Coordinates of C-alpha atoms in Angstrom, one line a residue:
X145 CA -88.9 18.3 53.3
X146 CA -85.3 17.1 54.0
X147 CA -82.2 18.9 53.5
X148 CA -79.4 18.2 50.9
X149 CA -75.5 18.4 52.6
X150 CA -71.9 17.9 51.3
X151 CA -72.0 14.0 50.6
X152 CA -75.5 12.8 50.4
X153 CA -77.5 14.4 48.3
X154 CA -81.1 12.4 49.2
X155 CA -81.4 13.2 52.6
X156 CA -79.8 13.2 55.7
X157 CA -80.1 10.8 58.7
X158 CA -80.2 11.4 61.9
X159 CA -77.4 8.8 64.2
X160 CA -77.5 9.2 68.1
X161 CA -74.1 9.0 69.7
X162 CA -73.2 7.7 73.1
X163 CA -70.2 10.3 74.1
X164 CA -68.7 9.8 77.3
X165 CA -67.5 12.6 79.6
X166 CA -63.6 11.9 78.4
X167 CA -64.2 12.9 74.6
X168 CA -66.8 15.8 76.1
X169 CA -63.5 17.1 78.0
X170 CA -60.7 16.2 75.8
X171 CA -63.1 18.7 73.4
X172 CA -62.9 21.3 75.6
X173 CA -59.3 21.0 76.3
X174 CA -58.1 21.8 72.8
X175 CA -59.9 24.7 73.0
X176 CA -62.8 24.8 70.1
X177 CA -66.4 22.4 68.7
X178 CA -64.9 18.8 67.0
X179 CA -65.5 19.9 63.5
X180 CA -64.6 15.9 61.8
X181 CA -65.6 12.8 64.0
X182 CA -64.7 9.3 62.0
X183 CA -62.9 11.1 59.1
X184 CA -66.0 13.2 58.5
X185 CA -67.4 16.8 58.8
X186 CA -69.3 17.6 61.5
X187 CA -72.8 19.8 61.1
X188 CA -72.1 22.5 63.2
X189 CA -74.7 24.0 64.3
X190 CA -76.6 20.6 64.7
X191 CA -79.8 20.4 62.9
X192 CA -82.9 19.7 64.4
X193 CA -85.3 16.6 63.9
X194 CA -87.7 19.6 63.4
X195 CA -88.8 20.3 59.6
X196 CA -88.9 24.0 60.2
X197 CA -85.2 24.4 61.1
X198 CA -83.7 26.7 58.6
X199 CA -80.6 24.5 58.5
X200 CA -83.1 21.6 57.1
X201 CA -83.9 23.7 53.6
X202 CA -83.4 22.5 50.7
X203 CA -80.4 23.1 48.7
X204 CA -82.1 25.0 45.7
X205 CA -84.1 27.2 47.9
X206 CA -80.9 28.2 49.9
X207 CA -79.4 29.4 47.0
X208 CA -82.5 30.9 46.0
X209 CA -81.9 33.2 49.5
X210 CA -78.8 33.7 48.4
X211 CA -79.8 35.2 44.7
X212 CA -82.7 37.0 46.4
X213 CA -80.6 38.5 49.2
X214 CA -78.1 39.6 46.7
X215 CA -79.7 41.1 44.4
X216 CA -81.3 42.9 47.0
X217 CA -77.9 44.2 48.1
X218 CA -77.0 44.6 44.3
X219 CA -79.7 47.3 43.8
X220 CA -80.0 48.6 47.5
X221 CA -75.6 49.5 46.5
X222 CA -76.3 50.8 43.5
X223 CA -79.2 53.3 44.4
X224 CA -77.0 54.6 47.3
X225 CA -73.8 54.9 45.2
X226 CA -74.4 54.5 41.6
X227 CA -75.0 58.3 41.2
X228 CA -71.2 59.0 41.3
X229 CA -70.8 57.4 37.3
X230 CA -73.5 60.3 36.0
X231 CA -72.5 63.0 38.7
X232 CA -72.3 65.6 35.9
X233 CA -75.8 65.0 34.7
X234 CA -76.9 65.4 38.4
X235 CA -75.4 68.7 38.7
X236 CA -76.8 69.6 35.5
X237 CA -80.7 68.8 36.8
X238 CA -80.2 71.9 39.3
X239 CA -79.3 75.8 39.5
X240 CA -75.9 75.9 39.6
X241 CA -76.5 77.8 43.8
X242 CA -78.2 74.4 44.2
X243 CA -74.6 72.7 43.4
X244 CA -72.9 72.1 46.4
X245 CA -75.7 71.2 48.3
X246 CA -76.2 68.6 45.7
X247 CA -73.3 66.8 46.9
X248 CA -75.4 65.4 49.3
X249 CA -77.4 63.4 47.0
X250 CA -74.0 61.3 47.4
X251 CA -72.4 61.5 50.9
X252 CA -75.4 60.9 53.0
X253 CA -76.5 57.3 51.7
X254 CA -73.7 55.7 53.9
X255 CA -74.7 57.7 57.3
X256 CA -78.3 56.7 56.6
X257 CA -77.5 53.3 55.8
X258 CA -75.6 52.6 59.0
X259 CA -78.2 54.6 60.9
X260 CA -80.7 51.7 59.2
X261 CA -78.8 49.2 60.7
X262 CA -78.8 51.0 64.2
X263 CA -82.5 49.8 64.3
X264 CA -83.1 47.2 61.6
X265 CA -80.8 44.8 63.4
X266 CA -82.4 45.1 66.5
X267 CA -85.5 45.1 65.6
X268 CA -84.8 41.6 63.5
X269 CA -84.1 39.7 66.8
X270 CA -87.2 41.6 68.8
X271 CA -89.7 40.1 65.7
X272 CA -87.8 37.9 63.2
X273 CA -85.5 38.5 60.5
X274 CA -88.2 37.8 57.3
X275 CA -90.7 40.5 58.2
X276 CA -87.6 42.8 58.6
X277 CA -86.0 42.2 55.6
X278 CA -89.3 42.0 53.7
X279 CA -90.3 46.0 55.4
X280 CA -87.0 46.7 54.1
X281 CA -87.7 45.7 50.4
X282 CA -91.5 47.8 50.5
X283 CA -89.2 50.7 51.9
X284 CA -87.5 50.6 49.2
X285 CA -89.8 50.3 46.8
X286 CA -92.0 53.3 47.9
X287 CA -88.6 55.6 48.5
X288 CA -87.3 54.3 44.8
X289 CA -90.8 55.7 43.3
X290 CA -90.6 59.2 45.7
X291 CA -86.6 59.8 44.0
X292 CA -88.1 59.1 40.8
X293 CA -90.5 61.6 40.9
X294 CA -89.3 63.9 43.2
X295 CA -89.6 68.0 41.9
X296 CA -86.8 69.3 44.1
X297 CA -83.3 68.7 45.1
X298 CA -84.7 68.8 48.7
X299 CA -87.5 65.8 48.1
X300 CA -84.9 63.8 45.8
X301 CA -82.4 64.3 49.0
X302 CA -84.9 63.0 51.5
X303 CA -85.9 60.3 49.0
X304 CA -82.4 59.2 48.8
X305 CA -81.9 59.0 52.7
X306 CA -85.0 56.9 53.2
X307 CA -83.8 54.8 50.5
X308 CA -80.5 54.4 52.3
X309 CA -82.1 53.5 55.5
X310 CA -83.7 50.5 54.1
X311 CA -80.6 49.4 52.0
X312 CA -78.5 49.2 55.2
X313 CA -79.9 45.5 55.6
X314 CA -77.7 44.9 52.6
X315 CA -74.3 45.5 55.1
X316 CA -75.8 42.9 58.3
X317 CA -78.8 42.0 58.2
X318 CA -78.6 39.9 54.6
X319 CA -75.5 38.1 55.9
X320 CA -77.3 37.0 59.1
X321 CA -79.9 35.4 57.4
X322 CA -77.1 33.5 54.9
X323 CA -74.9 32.6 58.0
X324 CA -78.0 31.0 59.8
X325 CA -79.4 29.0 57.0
X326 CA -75.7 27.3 56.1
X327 CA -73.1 25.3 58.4
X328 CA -69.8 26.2 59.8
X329 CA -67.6 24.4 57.5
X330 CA -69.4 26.0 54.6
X331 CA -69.9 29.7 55.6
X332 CA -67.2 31.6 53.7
X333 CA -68.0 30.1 50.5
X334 CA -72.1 30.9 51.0
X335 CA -71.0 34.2 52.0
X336 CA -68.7 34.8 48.9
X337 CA -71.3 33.5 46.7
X338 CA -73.5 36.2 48.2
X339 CA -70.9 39.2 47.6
X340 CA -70.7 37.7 44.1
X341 CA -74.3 38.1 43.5
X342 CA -74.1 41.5 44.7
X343 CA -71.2 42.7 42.8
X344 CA -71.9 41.0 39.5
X345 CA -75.2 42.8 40.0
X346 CA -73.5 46.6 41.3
X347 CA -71.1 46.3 38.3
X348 CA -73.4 45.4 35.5
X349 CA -75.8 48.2 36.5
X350 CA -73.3 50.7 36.7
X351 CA -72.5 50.0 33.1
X352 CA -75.8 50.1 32.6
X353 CA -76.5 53.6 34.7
X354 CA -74.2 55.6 32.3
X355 CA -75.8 54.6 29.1
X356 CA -79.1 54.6 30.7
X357 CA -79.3 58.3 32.5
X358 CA -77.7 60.6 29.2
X359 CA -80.2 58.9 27.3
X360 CA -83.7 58.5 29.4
X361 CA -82.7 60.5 32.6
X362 CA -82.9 60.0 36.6
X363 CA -86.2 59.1 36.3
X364 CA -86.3 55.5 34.5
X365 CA -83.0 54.7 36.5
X366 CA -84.8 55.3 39.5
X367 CA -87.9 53.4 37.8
X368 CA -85.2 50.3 36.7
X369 CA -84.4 50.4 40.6
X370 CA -88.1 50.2 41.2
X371 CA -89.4 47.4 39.2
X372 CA -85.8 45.0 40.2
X373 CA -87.0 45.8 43.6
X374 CA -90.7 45.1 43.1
X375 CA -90.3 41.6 41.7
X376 CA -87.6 40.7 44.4
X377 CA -90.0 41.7 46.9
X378 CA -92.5 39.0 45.2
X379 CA -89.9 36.3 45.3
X380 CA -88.5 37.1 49.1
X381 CA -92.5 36.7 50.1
X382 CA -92.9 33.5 48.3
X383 CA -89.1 31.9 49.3
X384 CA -87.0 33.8 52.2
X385 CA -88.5 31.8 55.3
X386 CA -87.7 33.2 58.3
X387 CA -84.1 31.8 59.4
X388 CA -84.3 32.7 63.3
X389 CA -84.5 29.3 64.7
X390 CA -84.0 28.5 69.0
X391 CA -81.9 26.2 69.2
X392 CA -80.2 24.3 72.0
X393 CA -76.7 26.6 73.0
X394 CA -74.4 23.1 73.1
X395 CA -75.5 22.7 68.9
X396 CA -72.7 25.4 68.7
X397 CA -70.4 23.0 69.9
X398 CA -71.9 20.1 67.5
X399 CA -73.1 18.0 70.2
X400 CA -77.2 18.6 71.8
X401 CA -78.4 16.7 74.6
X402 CA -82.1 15.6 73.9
X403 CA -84.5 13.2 75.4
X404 CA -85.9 10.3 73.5
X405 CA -88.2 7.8 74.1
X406 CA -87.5 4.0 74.1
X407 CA -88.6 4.0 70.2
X408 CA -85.5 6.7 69.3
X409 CA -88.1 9.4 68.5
X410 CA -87.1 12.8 70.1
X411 CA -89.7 13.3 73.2
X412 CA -88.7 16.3 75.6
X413 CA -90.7 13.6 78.0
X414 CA -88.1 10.6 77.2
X415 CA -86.7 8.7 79.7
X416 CA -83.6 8.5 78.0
X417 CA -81.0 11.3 77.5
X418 CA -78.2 10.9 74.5
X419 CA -75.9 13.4 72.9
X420 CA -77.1 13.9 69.4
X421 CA -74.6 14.6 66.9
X422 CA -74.7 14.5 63.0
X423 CA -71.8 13.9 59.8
X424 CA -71.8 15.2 56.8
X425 CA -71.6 11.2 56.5
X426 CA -74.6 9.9 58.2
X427 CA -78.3 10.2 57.0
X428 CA -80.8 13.3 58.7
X429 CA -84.1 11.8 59.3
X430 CA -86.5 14.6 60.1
X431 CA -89.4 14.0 62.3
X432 CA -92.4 15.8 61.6
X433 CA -95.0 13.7 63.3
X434 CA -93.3 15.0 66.6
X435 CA -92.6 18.5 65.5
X436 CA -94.9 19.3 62.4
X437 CA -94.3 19.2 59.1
X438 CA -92.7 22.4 57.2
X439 CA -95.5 24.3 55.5
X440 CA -96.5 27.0 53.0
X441 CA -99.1 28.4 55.2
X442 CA -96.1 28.5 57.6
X443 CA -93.4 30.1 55.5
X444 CA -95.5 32.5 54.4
X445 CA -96.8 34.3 57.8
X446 CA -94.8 37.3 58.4
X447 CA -94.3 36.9 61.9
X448 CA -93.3 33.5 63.8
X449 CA -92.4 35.1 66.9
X450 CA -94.3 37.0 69.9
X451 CA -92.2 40.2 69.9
X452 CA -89.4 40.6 72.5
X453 CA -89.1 44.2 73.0
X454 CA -86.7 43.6 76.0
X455 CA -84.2 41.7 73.7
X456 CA -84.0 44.9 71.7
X457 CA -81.9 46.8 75.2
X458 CA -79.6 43.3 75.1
X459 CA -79.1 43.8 71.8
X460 CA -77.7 47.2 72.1
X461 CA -75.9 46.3 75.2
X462 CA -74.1 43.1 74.0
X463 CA -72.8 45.3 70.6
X464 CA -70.9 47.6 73.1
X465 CA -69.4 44.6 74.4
X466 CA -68.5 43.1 71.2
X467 CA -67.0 46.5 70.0
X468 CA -64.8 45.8 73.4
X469 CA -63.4 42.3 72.4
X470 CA -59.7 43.8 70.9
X471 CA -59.8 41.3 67.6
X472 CA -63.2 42.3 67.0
X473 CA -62.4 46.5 67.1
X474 CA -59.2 45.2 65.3
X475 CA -61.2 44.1 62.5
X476 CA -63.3 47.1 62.6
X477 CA -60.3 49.3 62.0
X478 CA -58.9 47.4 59.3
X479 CA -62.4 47.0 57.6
X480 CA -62.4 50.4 57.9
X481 CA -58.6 51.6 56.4
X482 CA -59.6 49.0 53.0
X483 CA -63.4 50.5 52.7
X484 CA -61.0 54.4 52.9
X485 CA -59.2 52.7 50.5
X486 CA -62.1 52.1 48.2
X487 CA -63.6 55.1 48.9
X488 CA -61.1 57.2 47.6
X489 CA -60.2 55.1 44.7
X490 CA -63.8 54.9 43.4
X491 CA -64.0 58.9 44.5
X492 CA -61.5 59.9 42.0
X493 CA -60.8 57.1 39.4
X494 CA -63.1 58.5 36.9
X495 CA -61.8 61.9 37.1
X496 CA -58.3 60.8 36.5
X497 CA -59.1 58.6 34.0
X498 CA -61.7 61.4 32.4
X499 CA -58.8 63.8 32.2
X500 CA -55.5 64.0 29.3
X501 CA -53.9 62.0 28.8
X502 CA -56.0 58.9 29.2
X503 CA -59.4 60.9 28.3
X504 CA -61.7 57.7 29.3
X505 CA -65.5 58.6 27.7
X506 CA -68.4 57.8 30.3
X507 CA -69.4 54.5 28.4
X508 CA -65.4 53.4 29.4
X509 CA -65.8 53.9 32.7
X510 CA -68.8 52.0 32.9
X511 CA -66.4 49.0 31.3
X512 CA -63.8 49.4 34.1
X513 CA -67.1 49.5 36.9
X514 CA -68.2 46.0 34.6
X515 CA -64.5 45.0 35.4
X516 CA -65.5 44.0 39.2
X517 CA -66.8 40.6 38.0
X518 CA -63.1 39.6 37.7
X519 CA -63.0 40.3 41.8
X520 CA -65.8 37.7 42.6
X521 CA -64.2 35.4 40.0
X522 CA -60.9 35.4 42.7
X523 CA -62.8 35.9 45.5
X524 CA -65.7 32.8 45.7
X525 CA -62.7 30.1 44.7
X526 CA -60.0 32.0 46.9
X527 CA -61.4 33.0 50.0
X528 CA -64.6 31.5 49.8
X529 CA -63.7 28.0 49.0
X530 CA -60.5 27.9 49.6
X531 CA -60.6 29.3 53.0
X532 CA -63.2 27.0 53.9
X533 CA -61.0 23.8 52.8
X534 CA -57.8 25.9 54.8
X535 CA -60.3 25.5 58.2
X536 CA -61.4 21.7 57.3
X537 CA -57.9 21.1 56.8
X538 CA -56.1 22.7 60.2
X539 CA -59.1 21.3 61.9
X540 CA -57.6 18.1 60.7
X541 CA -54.1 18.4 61.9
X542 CA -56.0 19.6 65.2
X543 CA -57.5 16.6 66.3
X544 CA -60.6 17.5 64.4
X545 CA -60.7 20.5 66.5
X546 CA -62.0 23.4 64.6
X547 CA -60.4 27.2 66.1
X548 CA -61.8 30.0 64.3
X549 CA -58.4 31.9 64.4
X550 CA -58.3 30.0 61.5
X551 CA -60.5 32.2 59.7
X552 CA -57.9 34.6 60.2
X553 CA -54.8 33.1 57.9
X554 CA -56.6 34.1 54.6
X555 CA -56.6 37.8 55.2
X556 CA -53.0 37.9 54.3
X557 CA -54.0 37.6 50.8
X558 CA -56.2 40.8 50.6
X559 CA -53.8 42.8 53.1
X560 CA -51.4 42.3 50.9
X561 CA -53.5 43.2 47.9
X562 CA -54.3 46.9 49.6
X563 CA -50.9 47.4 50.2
X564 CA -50.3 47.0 46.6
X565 CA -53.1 49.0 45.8
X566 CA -52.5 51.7 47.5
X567 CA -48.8 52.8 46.5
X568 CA -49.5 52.0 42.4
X569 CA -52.8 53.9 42.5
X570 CA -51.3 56.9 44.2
X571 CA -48.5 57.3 41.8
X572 CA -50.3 56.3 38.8
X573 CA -52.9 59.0 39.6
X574 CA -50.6 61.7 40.4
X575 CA -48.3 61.6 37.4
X576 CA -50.5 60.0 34.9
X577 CA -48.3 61.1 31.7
X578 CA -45.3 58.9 33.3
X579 CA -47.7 56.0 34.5
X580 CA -50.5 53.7 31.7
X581 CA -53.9 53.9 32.7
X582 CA -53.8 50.0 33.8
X583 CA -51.9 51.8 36.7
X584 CA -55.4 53.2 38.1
X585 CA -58.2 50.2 36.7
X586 CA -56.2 47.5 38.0
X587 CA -55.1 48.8 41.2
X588 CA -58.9 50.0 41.8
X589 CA -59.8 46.3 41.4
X590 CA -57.2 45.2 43.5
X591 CA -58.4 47.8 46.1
X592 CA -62.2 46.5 45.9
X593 CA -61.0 42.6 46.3
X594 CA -59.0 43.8 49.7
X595 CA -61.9 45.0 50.9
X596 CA -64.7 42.6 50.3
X597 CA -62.3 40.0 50.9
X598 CA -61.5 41.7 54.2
X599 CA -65.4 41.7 55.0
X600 CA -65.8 38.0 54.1
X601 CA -62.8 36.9 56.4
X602 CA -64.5 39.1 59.2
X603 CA -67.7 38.4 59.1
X604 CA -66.9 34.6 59.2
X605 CA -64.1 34.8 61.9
X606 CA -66.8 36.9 64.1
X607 CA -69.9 34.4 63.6
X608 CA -67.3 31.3 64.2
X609 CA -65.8 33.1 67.2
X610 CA -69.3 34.0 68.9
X611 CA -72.4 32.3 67.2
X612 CA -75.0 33.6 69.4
X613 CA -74.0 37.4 69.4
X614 CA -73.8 37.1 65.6
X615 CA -76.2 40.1 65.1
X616 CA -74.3 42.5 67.3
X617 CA -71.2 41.6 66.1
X618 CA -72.2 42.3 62.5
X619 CA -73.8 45.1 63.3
X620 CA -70.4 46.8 64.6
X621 CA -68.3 45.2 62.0
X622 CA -70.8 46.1 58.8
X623 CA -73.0 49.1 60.5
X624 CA -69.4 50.5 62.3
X625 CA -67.7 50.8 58.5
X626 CA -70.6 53.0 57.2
X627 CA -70.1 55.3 59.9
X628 CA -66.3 55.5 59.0
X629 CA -67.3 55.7 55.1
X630 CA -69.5 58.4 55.7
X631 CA -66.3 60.6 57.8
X632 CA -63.9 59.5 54.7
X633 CA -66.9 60.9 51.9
X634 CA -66.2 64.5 53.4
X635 CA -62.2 64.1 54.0
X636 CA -61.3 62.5 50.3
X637 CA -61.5 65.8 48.4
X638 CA -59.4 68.2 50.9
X639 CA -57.1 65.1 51.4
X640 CA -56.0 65.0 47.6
X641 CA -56.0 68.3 47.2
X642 CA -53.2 68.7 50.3
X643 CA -51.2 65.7 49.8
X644 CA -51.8 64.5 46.4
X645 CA -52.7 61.4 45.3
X646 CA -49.6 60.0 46.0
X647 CA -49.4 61.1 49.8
X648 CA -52.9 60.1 50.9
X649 CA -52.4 56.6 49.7
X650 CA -49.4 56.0 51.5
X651 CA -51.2 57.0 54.3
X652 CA -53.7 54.6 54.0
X653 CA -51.0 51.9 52.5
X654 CA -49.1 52.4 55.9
X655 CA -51.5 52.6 58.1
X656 CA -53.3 49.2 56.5
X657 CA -49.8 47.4 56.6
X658 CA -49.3 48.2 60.4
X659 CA -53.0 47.1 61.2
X660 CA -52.0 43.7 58.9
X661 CA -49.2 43.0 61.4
X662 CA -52.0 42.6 64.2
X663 CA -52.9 39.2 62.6
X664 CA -50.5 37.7 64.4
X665 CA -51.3 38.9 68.1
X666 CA -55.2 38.5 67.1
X667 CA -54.9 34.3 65.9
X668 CA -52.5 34.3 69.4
X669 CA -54.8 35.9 71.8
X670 CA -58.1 34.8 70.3
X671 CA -59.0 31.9 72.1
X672 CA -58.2 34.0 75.7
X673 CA -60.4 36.8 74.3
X674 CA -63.3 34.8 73.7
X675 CA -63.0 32.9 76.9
X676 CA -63.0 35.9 79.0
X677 CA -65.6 37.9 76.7
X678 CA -68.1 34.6 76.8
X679 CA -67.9 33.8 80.6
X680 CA -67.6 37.3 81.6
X681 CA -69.8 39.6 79.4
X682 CA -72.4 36.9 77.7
X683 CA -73.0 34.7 80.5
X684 CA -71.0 31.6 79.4
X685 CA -73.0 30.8 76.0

């Protein structure tokens, strides 16, 4: 099987380059991995020889993970928050003493969810990320069927939290497995093109949740949920490998010493050791008479690894580090201000928009959900692509020399974009008869796009900055905003209610402008952050 890359779309060969120590240290100097060599990209991390390396897939079943992840995600979002569109017809399955304990039904899916990640994540690096993410989609499955025919508001509440516990793999564990199976240079626009998947998805089945629910009730949505889930767990059995692959540490840096023998073959025996190194411009021969050949019997075991309970305790131990490295916390915060933002937009849009004078019918509000595809449409070009070519590009000026601060220069665009957000929501919302209802749909868009945008920009910056704490790291960036969601579920209601509309979103508009200003001290001290966190905390890797 070979792989398919950015300029040759046969296959890839594999060239060994003499380095001397000069280039090895000039490297070094400028502070990051040599991301072009010779006027071309640089794999990074470098592939193996071996057949079985994730980063050796073929193109269409990479994006095959990518549709099966998220539409995983898609549905695993939906079942935790679609329930907010058809709240009324919620209330309206139980006695009304049942009511406010029925609230439930909505604000504990995103404690749940994080709480899944608390032990999904580890767990993936103690056995493997496939069998993980496959228990996740049975999970889901079996807790979609127990809400569907639950008899009580106390069964369809536990339901609901079991079914949050498996869809928290959506927030870390599903952009692990897209980071490890793609290249530096290409990450943000893999990543986008997942959150695509997974809003396209959200947004047409929340149009499709308030036609569906009035008409055929919880049960079928539930059942809908079900069946997506059912035949996505057939597809992740048959074509989501398992992307954990040990690899050497220096294939971070885009450089692996290996031994060959006097033939060129790759022979941990070979008298010979070169620095291997391979372009988006040079051929990747793999070698599977030395390492095997790539396999269905072997894609489709469950587990590839002996289980490292011990790794579990490291696991937990290096993502208090990482929630100690200032840009990374940083992040965190301002993940968490845009995801408030959201939170209280999408808490209270269709209630303004419901009310006189705009008087927005259920169906409508399922429209302005649909409305989200516009998002991805800025998003995948913008801050996928584009930020992508913005890190080729400075790595160019650079030397070649790749930083990952760079990541950071596109979350202007979505800071900006909250900011925005958040004053023309709150005014639009609190004196609707002065403001159009554009004032609330597009500003709610805008609000959505600053945060996933956010969340694409971090997740990429954090991998880039620390590849092989790339679990932890998500798990405090993706895990550590659920958490914060689930404090904002219970403050939104008491918040408007004392401030107004208007008040509370300056807050948040404020408080997410100030946190924007850090971009500049975080692409300053970046580089002395990671120095001292890597040689300090994780041992030098």
């Amino acid at each position: 099987m070979h792989t398919q890359h950015d300029a040759k779309p046969d296959a890839i060969l594999v060239e060994d380059i003499r380095l001397g120590q000069d280039d090895m240290k000039s490297q070094s100097s400028l502070g990051g991995p040599q991301l072009f060599q010779n006027d071309a990209v640089v794999l990074i991390p470098t592939p193996s020889p071996d057949p079985k390396d994730p980063l050796n897939l073929a193109t269409w079943q990479k994006y095959s993970i990518i549709v099966i992840v998220g539409v995983y995600s898609a549905f695993a979002v939906l079942g935790t928050s679609g329930l907010g569109a058809v709240y009324p017809y919620v209330m309206a399955m139980y006695p009304p003493e049942e009511a406010t304990r029925a609230t439930d039904l909505l604000t504990y899916p995103t404690l749940f969810m994080g709480i899944g990640n608390l032990f999904s994540m580890p767990l993936s690096v103690a056995v493997g990320r496939r069998p993980i993410f496959l228990a996740s989609l049975v999970l889901l499955l079996a807790s979609s069927i127990w809400c569907a025919t639950a008899k009580s508001l106390t069964s369809h509440i536990a339901g609901r939290n079991i079914f949050s516990l498996a869809a928290g793999q959506s927030e870390a564990l599903a952009p692990l497995i897209i980071e490890e199976i793609h290249f530096l240079h290409e990450r943000s626009a893999k990543i986008s093109w997942f959150v695509g998947v997974q809003t396209v998805g959200t947004a047409v089945m929340f149009i499709a949740t308030t036609a569906m629910v009035p008409t055929l009730g919880l049960k079928w949505w539930y059942g809908v949920i079900a069946i997506v889930t059912g035949v996505t767990l057939i597809a992740a059995f048959f074509l989501l490998v398992e992307t954990r692959f040990d690899r050497p540490v220096d294939a971070d840096g885009g450089l692996v010493h290996l031994q060959f023998d006097q033939q060129g073959n790759v022979d941990p025996k070979g008298d010979e050791t070169l620095l291997y190194q391979v372009t988006t411009r040079q051929n990747h021969v793999l070698q599977p008479e030395v390492f095997g050949p790539r396999t269905w019997s072997h894609d489709l075991r469950i587990f590839h690894f002996k289980p490292d309970w011990n790794s579990t305790l490291t696991f937990y131990k290096e993502t208090i580090y990482c929630l100690l490295i200032p840009n990374v916390f940083w992040l965190l915060l301002l993940n968490g201000t845009y995801l408030g933002l959201y939170v209280y937009q999408a808490s209270s849009f269709a209630q303004v928009l419901m009310a006189p004078p705009h008087l927005f019918t259920s169906m409508q509000l399922g429209y302005v959900q649909l409305v989200q595809v516009v998002d991805c449409m800025i998003l995948i070009p913008v801050l996928g692509y584009g930020a992508d070519f913005l890190v080729k590009t400075m790595s160019r000026w650079r030397q070649g020399v790749f930083l990952p601060e760079y990541r950071l220069i596109p979350l202007a665009f979505p800071a900006a974009c909250a900011i925005i957000s958040a004053v023309l929501y709150g005014r639009g919302a609190q004196h609707p008869e002065n403001w159009p209802w554009m004032t609330i749909v597009g500003p709610y868009h805008l609000g959505y796009f600053a945060f996933i945008g956010c969340n694409v920009v971090s997740i990429a910056y954090c991998v880039d900055s620390f590849p092989r704490k790339a679990g932890p790291l998500l798990l405090v960036i993706c895990a550590g905003r659920g958490f914060i969601s689930f404090g904002l579920s219970y403050t939104t209601v008491p918040a408007i209610a004392t401030l107004g509309y208007d008040g509370a979103m300056n807050i948040i508009a404020i408080v997410g402008g100030v946190l924007a200003i850090f971009l500049v001290p975080a692409f300053i001290t970046g580089a002395f952050f990671r120095r001292l966190f890597t040689n300090r905390f994780f041992g030098g890797e």
